[in-house]
Amino acid sequence: MGSQGIHNFLPPEIKRFKIKKELLKKYKCKIEERENSKGCVTTVYICQYDDCNKEFTRTWSILDHVRMHEGEKPYQCPFCSRQYTQKGNLDKHMLLHQKPEVEARRSHQCLHCAKWYTEKYNLKTHIRKFHPEEYKQKYGVYKKRQS
């Protein structure tokens, strides 16, 4: 009888905790049980990457977060092979492939290399990444967000 069999005999709250702990074992993550203000015990997942120490109460949240630190992108677009850390970002991206009028919606053009984008944010990100001097002239110095 493997570890799967053992899980079948555990109470649901312990079973959930042990499975989550196994899932998160490969990541730098600390798991704590805490009592909240209402007296309920909550599982808290704490990111241990580079003194990040962000706290999460949902397993999927910490998994998405640590993928960013690890550079993992498990969600891949079947049309253009772009990869994403979160499924929601892939889902949003997939909408671009499903619309026949995608070309008509590309209204934001890079003046430095003539690439087109459907969203202004994507154009701005492109300019910052591929034309940093022009970006600094137009938007000022780029500062990374503090996590």
mmCIF file with all atom_site columns, C-alpha atoms in Angstrom:
data_model
loop_
_atom_site.group_PDB
_atom_site.id
_atom_site.type_symbol
_atom_site.label_atom_id
_atom_site.label_alt_id
_atom_site.label_comp_id
_atom_site.label_asym_id
_atom_site.label_entity_id
_atom_site.label_seq_id
_atom_site.pdbx_PDB_ins_code
_atom_site.Cartn_x
_atom_site.Cartn_y
_atom_site.Cartn_z
_atom_site.occupancy
_atom_site.B_iso_or_equiv
_atom_site.pdbx_formal_charge
_atom_site.auth_seq_id
_atom_site.auth_comp_id
_atom_site.auth_asym_id
_atom_site.auth_atom_id
_atom_site.pdbx_PDB_model_num
ATOM 1   C CA . MET A 1 1   ? 0.000   0.000  0.000   1.00 0.00 ? 1   MET A CA 1
ATOM 2   C CA . GLY A 1 2   ? 1.656   3.264  -1.162  1.00 0.00 ? 2   GLY A CA 1
ATOM 3   C CA . SER A 1 3   ? 1.231   6.741  0.240   1.00 0.00 ? 3   SER A CA 1
ATOM 4   C CA . GLN A 1 4   ? -1.957  7.125  -1.819  1.00 0.00 ? 4   GLN A CA 1
ATOM 5   C CA . GLY A 1 5   ? -3.570  4.345  0.230   1.00 0.00 ? 5   GLY A CA 1
ATOM 6   C CA . ILE A 1 6   ? -2.624  6.022  3.498   1.00 0.00 ? 6   ILE A CA 1
ATOM 7   C CA . HIS A 1 7   ? -4.336  9.252  2.387   1.00 0.00 ? 7   HIS A CA 1
ATOM 8   C CA . ASN A 1 8   ? -7.645  7.403  2.014   1.00 0.00 ? 8   ASN A CA 1
ATOM 9   C CA . PHE A 1 9   ? -7.768  6.711  5.779   1.00 0.00 ? 9   PHE A CA 1
ATOM 10  C CA . LEU A 1 10  ? -6.871  10.192 6.976   1.00 0.00 ? 10  LEU A CA 1
ATOM 11  C CA . PRO A 1 11  ? -9.475  12.749 8.088   1.00 0.00 ? 11  PRO A CA 1
ATOM 12  C CA . PRO A 1 12  ? -10.220 15.249 5.260   1.00 0.00 ? 12  PRO A CA 1
ATOM 13  C CA . GLU A 1 13  ? -8.448  18.215 6.906   1.00 0.00 ? 13  GLU A CA 1
ATOM 14  C CA . ILE A 1 14  ? -5.229  16.220 7.458   1.00 0.00 ? 14  ILE A CA 1
ATOM 15  C CA . LYS A 1 15  ? -5.470  14.604 4.006   1.00 0.00 ? 15  LYS A CA 1
ATOM 16  C CA . ARG A 1 16  ? -5.760  18.042 2.370   1.00 0.00 ? 16  ARG A CA 1
ATOM 17  C CA . PHE A 1 17  ? -2.836  19.417 4.369   1.00 0.00 ? 17  PHE A CA 1
ATOM 18  C CA . LYS A 1 18  ? -0.543  16.441 3.581   1.00 0.00 ? 18  LYS A CA 1
ATOM 19  C CA . ILE A 1 19  ? -1.370  16.518 -0.145  1.00 0.00 ? 19  ILE A CA 1
ATOM 20  C CA . LYS A 1 20  ? -0.735  20.289 -0.283  1.00 0.00 ? 20  LYS A CA 1
ATOM 21  C CA . LYS A 1 21  ? 2.531   19.806 1.581   1.00 0.00 ? 21  LYS A CA 1
ATOM 22  C CA . GLU A 1 22  ? 3.636   17.163 -0.966  1.00 0.00 ? 22  GLU A CA 1
ATOM 23  C CA . LEU A 1 23  ? 2.667   19.443 -3.863  1.00 0.00 ? 23  LEU A CA 1
ATOM 24  C CA . LEU A 1 24  ? 4.703   22.317 -2.464  1.00 0.00 ? 24  LEU A CA 1
ATOM 25  C CA . LYS A 1 25  ? 7.719   20.240 -1.369  1.00 0.00 ? 25  LYS A CA 1
ATOM 26  C CA . LYS A 1 26  ? 9.817   21.119 -4.439  1.00 0.00 ? 26  LYS A CA 1
ATOM 27  C CA . TYR A 1 27  ? 9.381   24.873 -3.876  1.00 0.00 ? 27  TYR A CA 1
ATOM 28  C CA . LYS A 1 28  ? 10.930  27.182 -1.288  1.00 0.00 ? 28  LYS A CA 1
ATOM 29  C CA . CYS A 1 29  ? 7.749   27.519 0.695   1.00 0.00 ? 29  CYS A CA 1
ATOM 30  C CA . LYS A 1 30  ? 6.939   27.396 4.389   1.00 0.00 ? 30  LYS A CA 1
ATOM 31  C CA . ILE A 1 31  ? 3.538   26.130 5.537   1.00 0.00 ? 31  ILE A CA 1
ATOM 32  C CA . GLU A 1 32  ? 2.032   27.294 8.833   1.00 0.00 ? 32  GLU A CA 1
ATOM 33  C CA . GLU A 1 33  ? -1.255  26.742 10.589  1.00 0.00 ? 33  GLU A CA 1
ATOM 34  C CA . ARG A 1 34  ? -2.577  29.976 12.147  1.00 0.00 ? 34  ARG A CA 1
ATOM 35  C CA . GLU A 1 35  ? -5.662  31.002 14.026  1.00 0.00 ? 35  GLU A CA 1
ATOM 36  C CA . ASN A 1 36  ? -7.443  33.951 12.447  1.00 0.00 ? 36  ASN A CA 1
ATOM 37  C CA . SER A 1 37  ? -9.405  36.696 14.239  1.00 0.00 ? 37  SER A CA 1
ATOM 38  C CA . LYS A 1 38  ? -12.567 34.550 14.230  1.00 0.00 ? 38  LYS A CA 1
ATOM 39  C CA . GLY A 1 39  ? -10.785 31.664 15.934  1.00 0.00 ? 39  GLY A CA 1
ATOM 40  C CA . CYS A 1 40  ? -10.640 29.467 12.815  1.00 0.00 ? 40  CYS A CA 1
ATOM 41  C CA . VAL A 1 41  ? -7.400  27.696 11.938  1.00 0.00 ? 41  VAL A CA 1
ATOM 42  C CA . THR A 1 42  ? -6.094  28.660 8.498   1.00 0.00 ? 42  THR A CA 1
ATOM 43  C CA . THR A 1 43  ? -3.214  27.264 6.469   1.00 0.00 ? 43  THR A CA 1
ATOM 44  C CA . VAL A 1 44  ? -0.767  29.988 5.431   1.00 0.00 ? 44  VAL A CA 1
ATOM 45  C CA . TYR A 1 45  ? 1.846   29.461 2.702   1.00 0.00 ? 45  TYR A CA 1
ATOM 46  C CA . ILE A 1 46  ? 4.904   31.722 2.953   1.00 0.00 ? 46  ILE A CA 1
ATOM 47  C CA . CYS A 1 47  ? 7.247   32.271 0.001   1.00 0.00 ? 47  CYS A CA 1
ATOM 48  C CA . GLN A 1 48  ? 10.894  31.737 0.988   1.00 0.00 ? 48  GLN A CA 1
ATOM 49  C CA . TYR A 1 49  ? 12.567  32.983 -2.224  1.00 0.00 ? 49  TYR A CA 1
ATOM 50  C CA . ASP A 1 50  ? 15.105  35.791 -1.717  1.00 0.00 ? 50  ASP A CA 1
ATOM 51  C CA . ASP A 1 51  ? 13.410  36.974 1.484   1.00 0.00 ? 51  ASP A CA 1
ATOM 52  C CA . CYS A 1 52  ? 10.157  37.518 -0.437  1.00 0.00 ? 52  CYS A CA 1
ATOM 53  C CA . ASN A 1 53  ? 8.003   36.324 2.505   1.00 0.00 ? 53  ASN A CA 1
ATOM 54  C CA . LYS A 1 54  ? 4.702   36.928 0.695   1.00 0.00 ? 54  LYS A CA 1
ATOM 55  C CA . GLU A 1 55  ? 1.888   35.023 2.374   1.00 0.00 ? 55  GLU A CA 1
ATOM 56  C CA . PHE A 1 56  ? -0.961  33.170 0.687   1.00 0.00 ? 56  PHE A CA 1
ATOM 57  C CA . THR A 1 57  ? -3.974  31.267 1.984   1.00 0.00 ? 57  THR A CA 1
ATOM 58  C CA . ARG A 1 58  ? -4.667  29.281 -1.196  1.00 0.00 ? 58  ARG A CA 1
ATOM 59  C CA . THR A 1 59  ? -2.429  26.561 -2.620  1.00 0.00 ? 59  THR A CA 1
ATOM 60  C CA . TRP A 1 60  ? -2.897  27.694 -6.222  1.00 0.00 ? 60  TRP A CA 1
ATOM 61  C CA . SER A 1 61  ? -1.880  31.260 -5.285  1.00 0.00 ? 61  SER A CA 1
ATOM 62  C CA . ILE A 1 62  ? 1.478   30.221 -3.842  1.00 0.00 ? 62  ILE A CA 1
ATOM 63  C CA . LEU A 1 63  ? 2.044   27.836 -6.776  1.00 0.00 ? 63  LEU A CA 1
ATOM 64  C CA . ASP A 1 64  ? 1.432   30.632 -9.288  1.00 0.00 ? 64  ASP A CA 1
ATOM 65  C CA . HIS A 1 65  ? 3.668   32.962 -7.284  1.00 0.00 ? 65  HIS A CA 1
ATOM 66  C CA . VAL A 1 66  ? 6.656   30.614 -6.931  1.00 0.00 ? 66  VAL A CA 1
ATOM 67  C CA . ARG A 1 67  ? 6.477   29.774 -10.644 1.00 0.00 ? 67  ARG A CA 1
ATOM 68  C CA . MET A 1 68  ? 7.383   33.418 -11.215 1.00 0.00 ? 68  MET A CA 1
ATOM 69  C CA . HIS A 1 69  ? 10.515  32.990 -9.057  1.00 0.00 ? 69  HIS A CA 1
ATOM 70  C CA . GLU A 1 70  ? 11.375  29.677 -10.748 1.00 0.00 ? 70  GLU A CA 1
ATOM 71  C CA . GLY A 1 71  ? 10.698  30.951 -14.269 1.00 0.00 ? 71  GLY A CA 1
ATOM 72  C CA . GLU A 1 72  ? 8.276   28.056 -14.868 1.00 0.00 ? 72  GLU A CA 1
ATOM 73  C CA . LYS A 1 73  ? 5.694   28.581 -17.584 1.00 0.00 ? 73  LYS A CA 1
ATOM 74  C CA . PRO A 1 74  ? 3.594   25.400 -17.758 1.00 0.00 ? 74  PRO A CA 1
ATOM 75  C CA . TYR A 1 75  ? 0.725   26.859 -19.820 1.00 0.00 ? 75  TYR A CA 1
ATOM 76  C CA . GLN A 1 76  ? 1.526   26.959 -23.549 1.00 0.00 ? 76  GLN A CA 1
ATOM 77  C CA . CYS A 1 77  ? -0.509  28.362 -26.424 1.00 0.00 ? 77  CYS A CA 1
ATOM 78  C CA . PRO A 1 78  ? -1.163  25.642 -29.026 1.00 0.00 ? 78  PRO A CA 1
ATOM 79  C CA . PHE A 1 79  ? -1.260  28.232 -31.828 1.00 0.00 ? 79  PHE A CA 1
ATOM 80  C CA . CYS A 1 80  ? 1.922   30.246 -31.315 1.00 0.00 ? 80  CYS A CA 1
ATOM 81  C CA . SER A 1 81  ? 3.770   28.398 -28.511 1.00 0.00 ? 81  SER A CA 1
ATOM 82  C CA . ARG A 1 82  ? 3.843   31.394 -26.126 1.00 0.00 ? 82  ARG A CA 1
ATOM 83  C CA . GLN A 1 83  ? 4.099   30.216 -22.542 1.00 0.00 ? 83  GLN A CA 1
ATOM 84  C CA . TYR A 1 84  ? 2.540   31.551 -19.361 1.00 0.00 ? 84  TYR A CA 1
ATOM 85  C CA . THR A 1 85  ? 2.951   31.126 -15.617 1.00 0.00 ? 85  THR A CA 1
ATOM 86  C CA . GLN A 1 86  ? -0.799  31.352 -14.979 1.00 0.00 ? 86  GLN A CA 1
ATOM 87  C CA . LYS A 1 87  ? -3.658  29.667 -16.804 1.00 0.00 ? 87  LYS A CA 1
ATOM 88  C CA . GLY A 1 88  ? -5.711  32.871 -16.723 1.00 0.00 ? 88  GLY A CA 1
ATOM 89  C CA . ASN A 1 89  ? -3.050  34.680 -18.751 1.00 0.00 ? 89  ASN A CA 1
ATOM 90  C CA . LEU A 1 90  ? -3.072  31.886 -21.342 1.00 0.00 ? 90  LEU A CA 1
ATOM 91  C CA . ASP A 1 91  ? -6.881  32.046 -21.502 1.00 0.00 ? 91  ASP A CA 1
ATOM 92  C CA . LYS A 1 92  ? -6.742  35.809 -22.132 1.00 0.00 ? 92  LYS A CA 1
ATOM 93  C CA . HIS A 1 93  ? -4.069  35.293 -24.793 1.00 0.00 ? 93  HIS A CA 1
ATOM 94  C CA . MET A 1 94  ? -6.106  32.542 -26.514 1.00 0.00 ? 94  MET A CA 1
ATOM 95  C CA . LEU A 1 95  ? -8.918  35.028 -27.153 1.00 0.00 ? 95  LEU A CA 1
ATOM 96  C CA . LEU A 1 96  ? -6.605  36.800 -29.579 1.00 0.00 ? 96  LEU A CA 1
ATOM 97  C CA . HIS A 1 97  ? -6.429  33.668 -31.747 1.00 0.00 ? 97  HIS A CA 1
ATOM 98  C CA . GLN A 1 98  ? -10.186 33.071 -31.671 1.00 0.00 ? 98  GLN A CA 1
ATOM 99  C CA . LYS A 1 99  ? -11.182 36.444 -33.089 1.00 0.00 ? 99  LYS A CA 1
ATOM 100 C CA . PRO A 1 100 ? -11.123 36.784 -36.892 1.00 0.00 ? 100 PRO A CA 1
ATOM 101 C CA . GLU A 1 101 ? -10.803 40.557 -36.617 1.00 0.00 ? 101 GLU A CA 1
ATOM 102 C CA . VAL A 1 102 ? -7.508  40.449 -34.685 1.00 0.00 ? 102 VAL A CA 1
ATOM 103 C CA . GLU A 1 103 ? -5.694  42.346 -37.435 1.00 0.00 ? 103 GLU A CA 1
ATOM 104 C CA . ALA A 1 104 ? -8.376  45.036 -37.395 1.00 0.00 ? 104 ALA A CA 1
ATOM 105 C CA . ARG A 1 105 ? -7.970  45.399 -33.618 1.00 0.00 ? 105 ARG A CA 1
ATOM 106 C CA . ARG A 1 106 ? -4.224  46.008 -33.846 1.00 0.00 ? 106 ARG A CA 1
ATOM 107 C CA . SER A 1 107 ? -4.345  49.745 -33.424 1.00 0.00 ? 107 SER A CA 1
ATOM 108 C CA . HIS A 1 108 ? -1.129  50.408 -31.469 1.00 0.00 ? 108 HIS A CA 1
ATOM 109 C CA . GLN A 1 109 ? 1.998   50.559 -33.630 1.00 0.00 ? 109 GLN A CA 1
ATOM 110 C CA . CYS A 1 110 ? 5.607   50.837 -32.508 1.00 0.00 ? 110 CYS A CA 1
ATOM 111 C CA . LEU A 1 111 ? 7.142   53.820 -34.278 1.00 0.00 ? 111 LEU A CA 1
ATOM 112 C CA . HIS A 1 112 ? 10.624  52.354 -33.877 1.00 0.00 ? 112 HIS A CA 1
ATOM 113 C CA . CYS A 1 113 ? 10.187  48.989 -35.610 1.00 0.00 ? 113 CYS A CA 1
ATOM 114 C CA . ALA A 1 114 ? 6.622   49.053 -37.015 1.00 0.00 ? 114 ALA A CA 1
ATOM 115 C CA . LYS A 1 115 ? 5.268   46.149 -34.903 1.00 0.00 ? 115 LYS A CA 1
ATOM 116 C CA . TRP A 1 116 ? 1.546   46.269 -34.127 1.00 0.00 ? 116 TRP A CA 1
ATOM 117 C CA . TYR A 1 117 ? -0.253  45.498 -30.844 1.00 0.00 ? 117 TYR A CA 1
ATOM 118 C CA . THR A 1 118 ? -3.886  45.112 -29.812 1.00 0.00 ? 118 THR A CA 1
ATOM 119 C CA . GLU A 1 119 ? -3.327  46.700 -26.398 1.00 0.00 ? 119 GLU A CA 1
ATOM 120 C CA . LYS A 1 120 ? -1.464  49.882 -25.492 1.00 0.00 ? 120 LYS A CA 1
ATOM 121 C CA . TYR A 1 121 ? 0.077   48.164 -22.453 1.00 0.00 ? 121 TYR A CA 1
ATOM 122 C CA . ASN A 1 122 ? 1.718   45.543 -24.704 1.00 0.00 ? 122 ASN A CA 1
ATOM 123 C CA . LEU A 1 123 ? 3.147   48.259 -26.961 1.00 0.00 ? 123 LEU A CA 1
ATOM 124 C CA . LYS A 1 124 ? 4.563   50.097 -23.934 1.00 0.00 ? 124 LYS A CA 1
ATOM 125 C CA . THR A 1 125 ? 6.116   46.850 -22.635 1.00 0.00 ? 125 THR A CA 1
ATOM 126 C CA . HIS A 1 126 ? 7.620   46.200 -26.083 1.00 0.00 ? 126 HIS A CA 1
ATOM 127 C CA . ILE A 1 127 ? 9.165   49.694 -26.234 1.00 0.00 ? 127 ILE A CA 1
ATOM 128 C CA . ARG A 1 128 ? 10.586  49.348 -22.711 1.00 0.00 ? 128 ARG A CA 1
ATOM 129 C CA . LYS A 1 129 ? 12.131  45.955 -23.557 1.00 0.00 ? 129 LYS A CA 1
ATOM 130 C CA . PHE A 1 130 ? 13.378  46.485 -27.125 1.00 0.00 ? 130 PHE A CA 1
ATOM 131 C CA . HIS A 1 131 ? 13.813  50.270 -27.359 1.00 0.00 ? 131 HIS A CA 1
ATOM 132 C CA . PRO A 1 132 ? 14.941  51.276 -23.830 1.00 0.00 ? 132 PRO A CA 1
ATOM 133 C CA . GLU A 1 133 ? 16.423  54.658 -24.788 1.00 0.00 ? 133 GLU A CA 1
ATOM 134 C CA . GLU A 1 134 ? 13.233  55.747 -26.558 1.00 0.00 ? 134 GLU A CA 1
ATOM 135 C CA . TYR A 1 135 ? 11.223  54.475 -23.588 1.00 0.00 ? 135 TYR A CA 1
ATOM 136 C CA . LYS A 1 136 ? 13.273  56.601 -21.155 1.00 0.00 ? 136 LYS A CA 1
ATOM 137 C CA . GLN A 1 137 ? 12.752  59.684 -23.340 1.00 0.00 ? 137 GLN A CA 1
ATOM 138 C CA . LYS A 1 138 ? 8.996   59.207 -23.479 1.00 0.00 ? 138 LYS A CA 1
ATOM 139 C CA . TYR A 1 139 ? 8.134   57.704 -20.067 1.00 0.00 ? 139 TYR A CA 1
ATOM 140 C CA . GLY A 1 140 ? 11.170  58.363 -17.866 1.00 0.00 ? 140 GLY A CA 1
ATOM 141 C CA . VAL A 1 141 ? 13.210  55.757 -16.014 1.00 0.00 ? 141 VAL A CA 1
ATOM 142 C CA . TYR A 1 142 ? 11.574  52.349 -15.608 1.00 0.00 ? 142 TYR A CA 1
ATOM 143 C CA . LYS A 1 143 ? 11.452  51.080 -12.038 1.00 0.00 ? 143 LYS A CA 1
ATOM 144 C CA . LYS A 1 144 ? 10.528  47.482 -11.253 1.00 0.00 ? 144 LYS A CA 1
ATOM 145 C CA . ARG A 1 145 ? 7.599   47.044 -8.885  1.00 0.00 ? 145 ARG A CA 1
ATOM 146 C CA . GLN A 1 146 ? 8.554   46.121 -5.360  1.00 0.00 ? 146 GLN A CA 1
ATOM 147 C CA . SER A 1 147 ? 6.898   42.843 -4.349  1.00 0.00 ? 147 SER A CA 1
#
